[in-house]
């Protein structure tokens, strides 16, 4: 079946540093979504991407839909302590009409003040 | 008020017991999903429903059943709980009409089976 590989698995960075993480798929997608999960809470949608090559920002977050449609990237600039959490990528091939998402394993981010 | 709510938020139960987790949404979405989260494994789909009359198995449906009582309500049951069903369970919704596939999650239920 379809698989998503998300890397890195975890990151421990200094406040103020930039962060990059990515997801790669064995199949092409036409939707990429990025979520953040705080401890004890459900995932919250950060950015949605619908077109190959698309670059979208949400504050200090920027995500890109890879040209091959098999990958996506999330960057966080000037990290702050509240960026701590688990970041998930998710992909979907909507024309299958199932609406099902495939999730990456998550990147755990820790920020040292 | 939260758009997607789950009850209970925490539950401890014994092996062999039947347990039901409930999900309600006020977003007016037609599609609802149940996921399980285990450390290092991300989110895995248990069941999904496109409307009240449509129920579909996900990748890990064995040992689980669901009921879509109304468009706004989707419950997950463990008929006979076992310890390896200890996990975080999330309900999610999406709106087919937007054609965008975005899913919105509830706060989760932490289930422990002893």
PDB file of N, CA, C and O in Angstrom, chain B residues 7-65:
ATOM      1  N   UNK B   7     -15.924  11.959  23.519  1.00  0.00           N
ATOM      2  CA  UNK B   7     -16.111  11.525  24.901  1.00  0.00           C
ATOM      3  C   UNK B   7     -15.953  10.022  24.997  1.00  0.00           C
ATOM      4  O   UNK B   7     -16.335   9.290  24.065  1.00  0.00           O
ATOM      5  N   UNK B   8     -15.351   9.520  26.085  1.00  0.00           N
ATOM      6  CA  UNK B   8     -14.660  10.293  27.119  1.00  0.00           C
ATOM      7  C   UNK B   8     -13.291  10.773  26.633  1.00  0.00           C
ATOM      8  O   UNK B   8     -12.849  10.370  25.562  1.00  0.00           O
ATOM      9  N   UNK B   9     -12.618  11.607  27.397  1.00  0.00           N
ATOM     10  CA  UNK B   9     -11.259  12.031  27.033  1.00  0.00           C
ATOM     11  C   UNK B   9     -10.234  11.010  27.503  1.00  0.00           C
ATOM     12  O   UNK B   9      -9.184  10.840  26.885  1.00  0.00           O
ATOM     13  N   UNK B  10     -10.534  10.342  28.566  1.00  0.00           N
ATOM     14  CA  UNK B  10      -9.664   9.297  29.112  1.00  0.00           C
ATOM     15  C   UNK B  10     -10.525   8.139  29.585  1.00  0.00           C
ATOM     16  O   UNK B  10     -11.600   8.354  30.140  1.00  0.00           O
ATOM     17  N   UNK B  11      -9.999   6.918  29.365  1.00  0.00           N
ATOM     18  CA  UNK B  11     -10.758   5.748  29.816  1.00  0.00           C
ATOM     19  C   UNK B  11      -9.797   4.621  30.120  1.00  0.00           C
ATOM     20  O   UNK B  11      -8.884   4.330  29.324  1.00  0.00           O
ATOM     21  N   UNK B  12      -9.982   4.009  31.270  1.00  0.00           N
ATOM     22  CA  UNK B  12      -9.234   2.797  31.629  1.00  0.00           C
ATOM     23  C   UNK B  12     -10.246   1.666  31.735  1.00  0.00           C
ATOM     24  O   UNK B  12     -11.263   1.810  32.428  1.00  0.00           O
ATOM     25  N   UNK B  13      -9.970   0.569  31.060  1.00  0.00           N
ATOM     26  CA  UNK B  13     -10.888  -0.554  31.081  1.00  0.00           C
ATOM     27  C   UNK B  13     -10.116  -1.867  31.174  1.00  0.00           C
ATOM     28  O   UNK B  13      -8.893  -1.881  31.006  1.00  0.00           O
ATOM     29  N   UNK B  14     -10.834  -2.925  31.457  1.00  0.00           N
ATOM     30  CA  UNK B  14     -10.179  -4.223  31.606  1.00  0.00           C
ATOM     31  C   UNK B  14     -10.336  -5.073  30.349  1.00  0.00           C
ATOM     32  O   UNK B  14     -11.290  -4.905  29.565  1.00  0.00           O
ATOM     33  N   UNK B  15      -9.412  -5.974  30.170  1.00  0.00           N
ATOM     34  CA  UNK B  15      -9.463  -6.908  29.047  1.00  0.00           C
ATOM     35  C   UNK B  15     -10.806  -7.617  29.007  1.00  0.00           C
ATOM     36  O   UNK B  15     -11.300  -8.089  30.038  1.00  0.00           O
ATOM     37  N   UNK B  16     -11.388  -7.692  27.804  1.00  0.00           N
ATOM     38  CA  UNK B  16     -12.648  -8.385  27.622  1.00  0.00           C
ATOM     39  C   UNK B  16     -13.884  -7.506  27.719  1.00  0.00           C
ATOM     40  O   UNK B  16     -14.974  -7.918  27.307  1.00  0.00           O
ATOM     41  N   UNK B  17     -13.734  -6.296  28.227  1.00  0.00           N
ATOM     42  CA  UNK B  17     -14.883  -5.399  28.357  1.00  0.00           C
ATOM     43  C   UNK B  17     -15.232  -4.775  27.009  1.00  0.00           C
ATOM     44  O   UNK B  17     -14.366  -4.572  26.155  1.00  0.00           O
ATOM     45  N   UNK B  18     -16.526  -4.455  26.842  1.00  0.00           N
ATOM     46  CA  UNK B  18     -16.964  -3.719  25.668  1.00  0.00           C
ATOM     47  C   UNK B  18     -16.923  -2.234  26.011  1.00  0.00           C
ATOM     48  O   UNK B  18     -17.345  -1.825  27.099  1.00  0.00           O
ATOM     49  N   UNK B  19     -16.427  -1.443  25.074  1.00  0.00           N
ATOM     50  CA  UNK B  19     -16.323  -0.014  25.321  1.00  0.00           C
ATOM     51  C   UNK B  19     -16.694   0.763  24.065  1.00  0.00           C
ATOM     52  O   UNK B  19     -16.464   0.302  22.947  1.00  0.00           O
ATOM     53  N   UNK B  20     -17.334   1.912  24.279  1.00  0.00           N
ATOM     54  CA  UNK B  20     -17.730   2.762  23.167  1.00  0.00           C
ATOM     55  C   UNK B  20     -17.124   4.150  23.327  1.00  0.00           C
ATOM     56  O   UNK B  20     -17.194   4.748  24.399  1.00  0.00           O
ATOM     57  N   UNK B  21     -16.538   4.643  22.247  1.00  0.00           N
ATOM     58  CA  UNK B  21     -16.033   6.016  22.185  1.00  0.00           C
ATOM     59  C   UNK B  21     -16.951   6.806  21.260  1.00  0.00           C
ATOM     60  O   UNK B  21     -17.326   6.307  20.197  1.00  0.00           O
ATOM     61  N   UNK B  22     -17.271   8.023  21.682  1.00  0.00           N
ATOM     62  CA  UNK B  22     -18.240   8.790  20.909  1.00  0.00           C
ATOM     63  C   UNK B  22     -17.619  10.062  20.325  1.00  0.00           C
ATOM     64  O   UNK B  22     -16.717  10.651  20.907  1.00  0.00           O
ATOM     65  N   UNK B  23     -18.149  10.453  19.181  1.00  0.00           N
ATOM     66  CA  UNK B  23     -17.681  11.648  18.491  1.00  0.00           C
ATOM     67  C   UNK B  23     -18.885  12.419  17.977  1.00  0.00           C
ATOM     68  O   UNK B  23     -19.794  11.829  17.367  1.00  0.00           O
ATOM     69  N   UNK B  24     -18.870  13.739  18.213  1.00  0.00           N
ATOM     70  CA  UNK B  24     -19.916  14.613  17.697  1.00  0.00           C
ATOM     71  C   UNK B  24     -19.280  15.813  17.022  1.00  0.00           C
ATOM     72  O   UNK B  24     -18.221  16.271  17.435  1.00  0.00           O
ATOM     73  N   UNK B  25     -19.938  16.318  15.969  1.00  0.00           N
ATOM     74  CA  UNK B  25     -19.387  17.477  15.264  1.00  0.00           C
ATOM     75  C   UNK B  25     -20.491  18.473  14.929  1.00  0.00           C
ATOM     76  O   UNK B  25     -21.632  18.088  14.657  1.00  0.00           O
ATOM     77  N   UNK B  26     -20.105  19.747  14.975  1.00  0.00           N
ATOM     78  CA  UNK B  26     -21.039  20.823  14.637  1.00  0.00           C
ATOM     79  C   UNK B  26     -20.607  21.538  13.369  1.00  0.00           C
ATOM     80  O   UNK B  26     -21.082  22.644  13.079  1.00  0.00           O
ATOM     81  N   UNK B  27     -19.694  20.924  12.612  1.00  0.00           N
ATOM     82  CA  UNK B  27     -19.164  21.563  11.401  1.00  0.00           C
ATOM     83  C   UNK B  27     -20.076  21.352  10.199  1.00  0.00           C
ATOM     84  O   UNK B  27     -19.856  21.948   9.152  1.00  0.00           O
ATOM     85  N   UNK B  28     -21.059  20.455  10.337  1.00  0.00           N
ATOM     86  CA  UNK B  28     -21.938  20.181   9.200  1.00  0.00           C
ATOM     87  C   UNK B  28     -21.288  19.343   8.115  1.00  0.00           C
ATOM     88  O   UNK B  28     -21.778  19.292   6.989  1.00  0.00           O
ATOM     89  N   UNK B  29     -20.179  18.706   8.441  1.00  0.00           N
ATOM     90  CA  UNK B  29     -19.478  17.875   7.456  1.00  0.00           C
ATOM     91  C   UNK B  29     -20.174  16.537   7.262  1.00  0.00           C
ATOM     92  O   UNK B  29     -20.782  15.988   8.191  1.00  0.00           O
ATOM     93  N   UNK B  30     -20.055  15.997   6.040  1.00  0.00           N
ATOM     94  CA  UNK B  30     -20.699  14.727   5.761  1.00  0.00           C
ATOM     95  C   UNK B  30     -19.802  13.528   6.075  1.00  0.00           C
ATOM     96  O   UNK B  30     -20.293  12.446   6.364  1.00  0.00           O
ATOM     97  N   UNK B  31     -18.497  13.721   6.022  1.00  0.00           N
ATOM     98  CA  UNK B  31     -17.594  12.594   6.196  1.00  0.00           C
ATOM     99  C   UNK B  31     -16.983  12.586   7.582  1.00  0.00           C
ATOM    100  O   UNK B  31     -16.574  13.628   8.096  1.00  0.00           O
ATOM    101  N   UNK B  32     -16.887  11.390   8.170  1.00  0.00           N
ATOM    102  CA  UNK B  32     -16.287  11.247   9.489  1.00  0.00           C
ATOM    103  C   UNK B  32     -15.365  10.036   9.504  1.00  0.00           C
ATOM    104  O   UNK B  32     -15.563   9.073   8.760  1.00  0.00           O
ATOM    105  N   UNK B  33     -14.348  10.113  10.354  1.00  0.00           N
ATOM    106  CA  UNK B  33     -13.275   9.119  10.364  1.00  0.00           C
ATOM    107  C   UNK B  33     -12.912   8.789  11.813  1.00  0.00           C
ATOM    108  O   UNK B  33     -13.003   9.638  12.703  1.00  0.00           O
ATOM    109  N   UNK B  34     -12.412   7.572  12.032  1.00  0.00           N
ATOM    110  CA  UNK B  34     -11.790   7.196  13.293  1.00  0.00           C
ATOM    111  C   UNK B  34     -10.361   6.736  13.021  1.00  0.00           C
ATOM    112  O   UNK B  34     -10.120   5.900  12.143  1.00  0.00           O
ATOM    113  N   UNK B  35      -9.432   7.308  13.810  1.00  0.00           N
ATOM    114  CA  UNK B  35      -8.017   6.971  13.699  1.00  0.00           C
ATOM    115  C   UNK B  35      -7.503   6.466  15.038  1.00  0.00           C
ATOM    116  O   UNK B  35      -8.004   6.822  16.099  1.00  0.00           O
ATOM    117  N   UNK B  36      -6.423   5.727  14.952  1.00  0.00           N
ATOM    118  CA  UNK B  36      -5.688   5.300  16.131  1.00  0.00           C
ATOM    119  C   UNK B  36      -4.264   5.833  16.003  1.00  0.00           C
ATOM    120  O   UNK B  36      -3.669   5.802  14.919  1.00  0.00           O
ATOM    121  N   UNK B  37      -3.725   6.328  17.138  1.00  0.00           N
ATOM    122  CA  UNK B  37      -2.350   6.824  17.145  1.00  0.00           C
ATOM    123  C   UNK B  37      -1.527   6.056  18.167  1.00  0.00           C
ATOM    124  O   UNK B  37      -1.883   5.985  19.342  1.00  0.00           O
ATOM    125  N   UNK B  38      -0.431   5.483  17.692  1.00  0.00           N
ATOM    126  CA  UNK B  38       0.539   4.827  18.552  1.00  0.00           C
ATOM    127  C   UNK B  38       1.880   5.535  18.366  1.00  0.00           C
ATOM    128  O   UNK B  38       2.188   5.993  17.266  1.00  0.00           O
ATOM    129  N   UNK B  39       2.705   5.598  19.409  1.00  0.00           N
ATOM    130  CA  UNK B  39       3.987   6.291  19.303  1.00  0.00           C
ATOM    131  C   UNK B  39       4.822   5.770  18.132  1.00  0.00           C
ATOM    132  O   UNK B  39       4.992   4.557  17.981  1.00  0.00           O
ATOM    133  N   UNK B  40       5.332   6.674  17.299  1.00  0.00           N
ATOM    134  CA  UNK B  40       6.191   6.301  16.193  1.00  0.00           C
ATOM    135  C   UNK B  40       5.478   5.742  14.971  1.00  0.00           C
ATOM    136  O   UNK B  40       6.125   5.448  13.964  1.00  0.00           O
ATOM    137  N   UNK B  41       4.154   5.587  15.055  1.00  0.00           N
ATOM    138  CA  UNK B  41       3.421   5.004  13.927  1.00  0.00           C
ATOM    139  C   UNK B  41       2.481   5.992  13.261  1.00  0.00           C
ATOM    140  O   UNK B  41       1.761   5.629  12.327  1.00  0.00           O
ATOM    141  N   UNK B  42       2.446   7.204  13.713  1.00  0.00           N
ATOM    142  CA  UNK B  42       1.541   8.173  13.108  1.00  0.00           C
ATOM    143  C   UNK B  42       0.094   7.814  13.356  1.00  0.00           C
ATOM    144  O   UNK B  42      -0.253   7.156  14.344  1.00  0.00           O
ATOM    145  N   UNK B  43      -0.777   8.232  12.453  1.00  0.00           N
ATOM    146  CA  UNK B  43      -2.213   8.000  12.561  1.00  0.00           C
ATOM    147  C   UNK B  43      -2.636   6.933  11.572  1.00  0.00           C
ATOM    148  O   UNK B  43      -2.317   7.024  10.377  1.00  0.00           O
ATOM    149  N   UNK B  44      -3.360   5.951  12.053  1.00  0.00           N
ATOM    150  CA  UNK B  44      -3.828   4.881  11.181  1.00  0.00           C
ATOM    151  C   UNK B  44      -5.346   4.834  11.186  1.00  0.00           C
ATOM    152  O   UNK B  44      -5.978   4.916  12.240  1.00  0.00           O
ATOM    153  N   UNK B  45      -5.916   4.664   9.995  1.00  0.00           N
ATOM    154  CA  UNK B  45      -7.363   4.753   9.814  1.00  0.00           C
ATOM    155  C   UNK B  45      -8.038   3.442  10.218  1.00  0.00           C
ATOM    156  O   UNK B  45      -7.669   2.370   9.738  1.00  0.00           O
ATOM    157  N   UNK B  46      -9.061   3.554  11.074  1.00  0.00           N
ATOM    158  CA  UNK B  46      -9.791   2.374  11.529  1.00  0.00           C
ATOM    159  C   UNK B  46     -11.051   2.179  10.684  1.00  0.00           C
ATOM    160  O   UNK B  46     -11.273   1.114  10.107  1.00  0.00           O
ATOM    161  N   UNK B  47     -11.907   3.194  10.635  1.00  0.00           N
ATOM    162  CA  UNK B  47     -13.135   3.186   9.843  1.00  0.00           C
ATOM    163  C   UNK B  47     -13.399   4.599   9.352  1.00  0.00           C
ATOM    164  O   UNK B  47     -12.967   5.570   9.949  1.00  0.00           O
ATOM    165  N   UNK B  48     -14.179   4.677   8.259  1.00  0.00           N
ATOM    166  CA  UNK B  48     -14.630   5.974   7.801  1.00  0.00           C
ATOM    167  C   UNK B  48     -16.038   5.855   7.237  1.00  0.00           C
ATOM    168  O   UNK B  48     -16.466   4.776   6.808  1.00  0.00           O
ATOM    169  N   UNK B  49     -16.730   7.004   7.242  1.00  0.00           N
ATOM    170  CA  UNK B  49     -18.130   7.032   6.831  1.00  0.00           C
ATOM    171  C   UNK B  49     -18.374   8.260   5.970  1.00  0.00           C
ATOM    172  O   UNK B  49     -18.027   9.373   6.369  1.00  0.00           O
ATOM    173  N   UNK B  50     -18.963   8.068   4.801  1.00  0.00           N
ATOM    174  CA  UNK B  50     -19.230   9.185   3.907  1.00  0.00           C
ATOM    175  C   UNK B  50     -20.588   9.827   4.187  1.00  0.00           C
ATOM    176  O   UNK B  50     -20.805  10.985   3.876  1.00  0.00           O
ATOM    177  N   UNK B  51     -21.528   9.048   4.699  1.00  0.00           N
ATOM    178  CA  UNK B  51     -22.792   9.592   5.183  1.00  0.00           C
ATOM    179  C   UNK B  51     -23.412   8.538   6.079  1.00  0.00           C
ATOM    180  O   UNK B  51     -22.815   7.500   6.336  1.00  0.00           O
ATOM    181  N   UNK B  52     -24.606   8.797   6.542  1.00  0.00           N
ATOM    182  CA  UNK B  52     -25.226   7.933   7.543  1.00  0.00           C
ATOM    183  C   UNK B  52     -25.362   6.493   7.057  1.00  0.00           C
ATOM    184  O   UNK B  52     -25.253   5.549   7.837  1.00  0.00           O
ATOM    185  N   UNK B  53     -25.535   6.307   5.774  1.00  0.00           N
ATOM    186  CA  UNK B  53     -25.764   4.953   5.243  1.00  0.00           C
ATOM    187  C   UNK B  53     -24.499   4.306   4.694  1.00  0.00           C
ATOM    188  O   UNK B  53     -24.551   3.222   4.106  1.00  0.00           O
ATOM    189  N   UNK B  54     -23.371   4.952   4.870  1.00  0.00           N
ATOM    190  CA  UNK B  54     -22.134   4.465   4.257  1.00  0.00           C
ATOM    191  C   UNK B  54     -21.048   4.300   5.302  1.00  0.00           C
ATOM    192  O   UNK B  54     -20.638   5.262   5.950  1.00  0.00           O
ATOM    193  N   UNK B  55     -20.571   3.060   5.498  1.00  0.00           N
ATOM    194  CA  UNK B  55     -19.511   2.747   6.445  1.00  0.00           C
ATOM    195  C   UNK B  55     -18.450   1.944   5.700  1.00  0.00           C
ATOM    196  O   UNK B  55     -18.784   0.997   4.964  1.00  0.00           O
ATOM    197  N   UNK B  56     -17.181   2.288   5.914  1.00  0.00           N
ATOM    198  CA  UNK B  56     -16.095   1.602   5.215  1.00  0.00           C
ATOM    199  C   UNK B  56     -14.973   1.259   6.189  1.00  0.00           C
ATOM    200  O   UNK B  56     -14.664   2.043   7.086  1.00  0.00           O
ATOM    201  N   UNK B  57     -14.360   0.102   5.959  1.00  0.00           N
ATOM    202  CA  UNK B  57     -13.225  -0.294   6.783  1.00  0.00           C
ATOM    203  C   UNK B  57     -11.974   0.461   6.352  1.00  0.00           C
ATOM    204  O   UNK B  57     -11.750   0.694   5.169  1.00  0.00           O
ATOM    205  N   UNK B  58     -11.154   0.790   7.350  1.00  0.00           N
ATOM    206  CA  UNK B  58      -9.852   1.360   7.075  1.00  0.00           C
ATOM    207  C   UNK B  58      -8.794   0.271   7.117  1.00  0.00           C
ATOM    208  O   UNK B  58      -9.084  -0.910   6.962  1.00  0.00           O
ATOM    209  N   UNK B  59      -7.555   0.676   7.370  1.00  0.00           N
ATOM    210  CA  UNK B  59      -6.448  -0.288   7.317  1.00  0.00           C
ATOM    211  C   UNK B  59      -6.349  -1.194   8.537  1.00  0.00           C
ATOM    212  O   UNK B  59      -5.735  -2.257   8.480  1.00  0.00           O
ATOM    213  N   UNK B  60      -6.959  -0.808   9.685  1.00  0.00           N
ATOM    214  CA  UNK B  60      -6.824  -1.617  10.904  1.00  0.00           C
ATOM    215  C   UNK B  60      -8.175  -1.785  11.592  1.00  0.00           C
ATOM    216  O   UNK B  60      -8.323  -1.488  12.764  1.00  0.00           O
ATOM    217  N   UNK B  61      -9.171  -2.317  10.902  1.00  0.00           N
ATOM    218  CA  UNK B  61     -10.526  -2.397  11.443  1.00  0.00           C
ATOM    219  C   UNK B  61     -10.784  -3.617  12.336  1.00  0.00           C
ATOM    220  O   UNK B  61     -11.773  -3.646  13.077  1.00  0.00           O
ATOM    221  N   UNK B  62      -9.915  -4.612  12.288  1.00  0.00           N
ATOM    222  CA  UNK B  62     -10.157  -5.821  13.090  1.00  0.00           C
ATOM    223  C   UNK B  62     -10.238  -5.487  14.576  1.00  0.00           C
ATOM    224  O   UNK B  62      -9.377  -4.817  15.130  1.00  0.00           O
ATOM    225  N   UNK B  63     -11.298  -6.008  15.236  1.00  0.00           N
ATOM    226  CA  UNK B  63     -11.473  -5.773  16.666  1.00  0.00           C
ATOM    227  C   UNK B  63     -12.277  -4.534  16.991  1.00  0.00           C
ATOM    228  O   UNK B  63     -12.545  -4.242  18.160  1.00  0.00           O
ATOM    229  N   UNK B  64     -12.672  -3.790  15.943  1.00  0.00           N
ATOM    230  CA  UNK B  64     -13.443  -2.549  16.108  1.00  0.00           C
ATOM    231  C   UNK B  64     -14.738  -2.620  15.293  1.00  0.00           C
ATOM    232  O   UNK B  64     -14.805  -3.333  14.295  1.00  0.00           O
ATOM    233  N   UNK B  65     -15.739  -1.846  15.731  1.00  0.00           N
ATOM    234  CA  UNK B  65     -16.939  -1.636  14.932  1.00  0.00           C
ATOM    235  C   UNK B  65     -17.365  -0.190  15.120  1.00  0.00           C
ATOM    236  O   UNK B  65     -16.919   0.487  16.053  1.00  0.00           O
TER     237      UNK B  65
END
